[in-house]
GROMACS .gro file of C-alpha atoms in nm:
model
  141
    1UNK     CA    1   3.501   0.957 -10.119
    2UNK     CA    2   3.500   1.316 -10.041
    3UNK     CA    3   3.179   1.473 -10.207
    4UNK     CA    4   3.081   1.888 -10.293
    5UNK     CA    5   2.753   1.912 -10.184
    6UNK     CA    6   2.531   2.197 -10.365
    7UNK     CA    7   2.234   2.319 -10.245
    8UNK     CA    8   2.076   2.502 -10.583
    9UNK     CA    9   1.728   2.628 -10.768
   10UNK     CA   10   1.615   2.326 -11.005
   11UNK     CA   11   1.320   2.464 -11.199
   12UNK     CA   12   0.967   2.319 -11.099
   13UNK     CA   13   1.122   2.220 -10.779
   14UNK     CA   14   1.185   2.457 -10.454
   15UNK     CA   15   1.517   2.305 -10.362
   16UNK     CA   16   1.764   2.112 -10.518
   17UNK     CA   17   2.046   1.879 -10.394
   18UNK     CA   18   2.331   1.815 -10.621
   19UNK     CA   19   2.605   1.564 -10.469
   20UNK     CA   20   2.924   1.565 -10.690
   21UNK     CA   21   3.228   1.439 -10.641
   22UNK     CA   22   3.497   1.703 -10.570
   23UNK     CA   23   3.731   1.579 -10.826
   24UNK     CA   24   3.428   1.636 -11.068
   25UNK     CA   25   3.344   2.028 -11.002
   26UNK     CA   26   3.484   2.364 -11.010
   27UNK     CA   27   3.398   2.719 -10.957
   28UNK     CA   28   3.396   2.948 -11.161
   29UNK     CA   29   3.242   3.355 -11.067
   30UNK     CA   30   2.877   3.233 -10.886
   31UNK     CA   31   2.884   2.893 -11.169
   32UNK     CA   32   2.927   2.527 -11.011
   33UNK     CA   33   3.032   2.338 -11.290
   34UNK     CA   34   3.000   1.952 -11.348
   35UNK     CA   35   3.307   1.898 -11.540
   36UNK     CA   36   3.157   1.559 -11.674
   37UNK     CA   37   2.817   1.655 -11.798
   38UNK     CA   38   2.953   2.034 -11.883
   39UNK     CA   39   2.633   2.168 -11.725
   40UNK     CA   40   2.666   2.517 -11.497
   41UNK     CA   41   2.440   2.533 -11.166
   42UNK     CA   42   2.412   2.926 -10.978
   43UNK     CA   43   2.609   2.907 -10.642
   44UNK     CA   44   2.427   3.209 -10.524
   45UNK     CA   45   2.202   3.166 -10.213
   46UNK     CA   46   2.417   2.763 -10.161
   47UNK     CA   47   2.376   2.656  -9.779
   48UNK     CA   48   2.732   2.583  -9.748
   49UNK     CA   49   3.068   2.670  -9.867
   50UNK     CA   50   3.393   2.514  -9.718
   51UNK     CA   51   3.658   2.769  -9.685
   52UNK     CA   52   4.022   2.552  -9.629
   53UNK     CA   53   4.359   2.725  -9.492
   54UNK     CA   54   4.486   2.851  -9.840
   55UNK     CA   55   4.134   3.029  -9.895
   56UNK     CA   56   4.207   3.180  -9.525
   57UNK     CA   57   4.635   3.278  -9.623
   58UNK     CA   58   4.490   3.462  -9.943
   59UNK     CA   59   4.218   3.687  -9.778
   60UNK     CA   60   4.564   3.701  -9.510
   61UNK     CA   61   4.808   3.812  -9.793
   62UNK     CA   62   4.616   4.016  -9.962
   63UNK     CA   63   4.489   4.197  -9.667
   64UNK     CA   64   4.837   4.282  -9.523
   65UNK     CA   65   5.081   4.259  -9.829
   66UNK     CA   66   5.234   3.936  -9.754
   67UNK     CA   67   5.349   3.640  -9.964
   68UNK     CA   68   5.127   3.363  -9.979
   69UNK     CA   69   5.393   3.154  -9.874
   70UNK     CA   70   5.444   3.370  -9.593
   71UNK     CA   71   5.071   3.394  -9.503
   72UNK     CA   72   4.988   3.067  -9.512
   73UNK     CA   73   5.296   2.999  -9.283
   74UNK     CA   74   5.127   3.204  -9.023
   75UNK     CA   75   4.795   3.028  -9.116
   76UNK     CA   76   4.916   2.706  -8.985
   77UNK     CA   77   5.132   2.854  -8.731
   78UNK     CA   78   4.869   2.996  -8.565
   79UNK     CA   79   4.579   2.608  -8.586
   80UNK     CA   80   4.935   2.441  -8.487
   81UNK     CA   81   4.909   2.648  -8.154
   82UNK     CA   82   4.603   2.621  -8.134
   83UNK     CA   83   4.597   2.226  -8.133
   84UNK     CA   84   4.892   2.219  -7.885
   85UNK     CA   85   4.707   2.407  -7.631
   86UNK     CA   86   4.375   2.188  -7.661
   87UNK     CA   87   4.640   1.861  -7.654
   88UNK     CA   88   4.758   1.981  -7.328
   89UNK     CA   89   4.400   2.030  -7.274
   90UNK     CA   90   4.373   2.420  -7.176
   91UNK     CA   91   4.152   2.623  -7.289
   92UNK     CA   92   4.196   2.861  -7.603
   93UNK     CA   93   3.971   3.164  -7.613
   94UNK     CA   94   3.997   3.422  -7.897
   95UNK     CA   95   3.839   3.741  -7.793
   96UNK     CA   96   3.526   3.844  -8.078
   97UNK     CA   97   3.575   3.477  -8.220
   98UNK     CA   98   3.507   3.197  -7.960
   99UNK     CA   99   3.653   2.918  -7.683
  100UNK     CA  100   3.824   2.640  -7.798
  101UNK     CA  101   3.751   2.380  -7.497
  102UNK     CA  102   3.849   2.002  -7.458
  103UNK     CA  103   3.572   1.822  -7.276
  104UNK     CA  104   3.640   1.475  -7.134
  105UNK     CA  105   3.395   1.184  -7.213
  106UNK     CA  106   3.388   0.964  -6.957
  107UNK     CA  107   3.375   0.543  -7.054
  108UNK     CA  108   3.028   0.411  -7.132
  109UNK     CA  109   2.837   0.111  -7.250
  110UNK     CA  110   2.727   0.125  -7.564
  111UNK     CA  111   2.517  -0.163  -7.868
  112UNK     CA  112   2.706  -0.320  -8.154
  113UNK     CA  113   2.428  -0.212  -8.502
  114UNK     CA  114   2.468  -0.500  -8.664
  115UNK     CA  115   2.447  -0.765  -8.356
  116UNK     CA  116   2.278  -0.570  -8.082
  117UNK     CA  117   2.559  -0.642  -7.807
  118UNK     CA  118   2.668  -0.461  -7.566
  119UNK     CA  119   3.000  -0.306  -7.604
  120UNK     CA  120   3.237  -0.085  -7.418
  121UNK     CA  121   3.346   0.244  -7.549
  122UNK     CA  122   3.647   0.390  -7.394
  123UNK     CA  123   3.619   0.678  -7.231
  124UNK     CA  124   3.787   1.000  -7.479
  125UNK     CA  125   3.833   1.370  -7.511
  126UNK     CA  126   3.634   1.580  -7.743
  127UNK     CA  127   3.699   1.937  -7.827
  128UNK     CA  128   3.412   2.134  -7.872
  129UNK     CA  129   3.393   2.509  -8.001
  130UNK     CA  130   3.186   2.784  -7.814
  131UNK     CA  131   3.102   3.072  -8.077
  132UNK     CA  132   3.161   3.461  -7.910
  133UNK     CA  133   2.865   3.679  -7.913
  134UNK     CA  134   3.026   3.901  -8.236
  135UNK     CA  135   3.026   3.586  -8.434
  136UNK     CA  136   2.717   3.450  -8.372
  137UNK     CA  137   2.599   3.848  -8.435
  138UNK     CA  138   2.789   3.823  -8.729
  139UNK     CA  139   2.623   3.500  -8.876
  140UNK     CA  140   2.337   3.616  -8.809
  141UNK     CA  141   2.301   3.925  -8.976
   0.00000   0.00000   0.00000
C-alpha cells in the first residue's frame, strides 16, 4: 500500500515521522491533514514532496495559457519520448536539466534471503539519471 510519508516538528522531539496512508491525507495551504484522527501537522520545512504529471501540466498551463487538457497532453507527450528513446537505448540529454542514460547490467550470481542459495540473476538494463550542473546548482541553493 502506497504510503505519504511526512517528515514534521512533534513537540519535545527534534524530528518527527508520520507514515499515513495516502488515501488517509490531504493538503490543505502548508496543513497535512489526517482525515481519520482530524488532526493538522505544518508541511513547512517536510524532506520530501512528490510532484506527479498533473502537478507538472498545471504549473505548464498556467505558465503559457493552455488548457489543462492540452498541457498535460504535452506532459506525457514529451516522458512518452522520452521512454522511447531510452527503450531503443540512446541517450536523452536535456540541456540545464540532465542525461537520461540506459546502462546494461550484465548476468550475475546472486543468494536466495530466506535459504542462502545461490541463484542466477539475469543480466538487465537500468536507466539511470545524471543531474546537469544548473540543477544540481539549483537544489542546492
Amino acid at each position: 500500500m502506497p504510503f505519504l510519508i511526512a517528515v514534521v516538528e512533534i513537540p519535545g522531539s527534534s524530528l518527527g515521522l508520520r507514515r499515513i496512508p495516502f488515501f488517509e491525507a490531504m493538503t490543505v495551504g502548508n496543513r497535512l491533514w489526517h482525515k481519520a484522527s482530524g488532526r493538522a501537522n505544518t508541511t513547512e520545512g517536510m524532506e520530501t514532496m512528490a510532484v506527479n504529471t498533473i502537478d507538472i501540466a498545471e504549473r505548464l498551463a498556467d505558465a503559457h495559457g493552455l488548457s489543462k487538457t492540452q498541457a498535460k497532453t504535452v506532459v506525457e507527450d514529451v516522458l512518452k519520448g522520452i521512454a522511447e528513446a531510452a527503450a531503443k537505448g540512446e541517450e536523452i540529454s536535456l540541456n540545464g536539466f540532465g542525461k537520461f542514460k540506459v546502462q546494461n547490467k550484465p548476468a550475475r550470481e546472486g543468494r536466495n534471503p530466506s535459504t542462502g542459495a545461490t541463484i542466477k540473476i539475469a543480466a538487465s538494463k537500468k536507466v539511470v539519471f545524471q543531474p546537469a550542473k544548473a540543477l544540481k546548482d539549483a537544489v542546492n541553493g
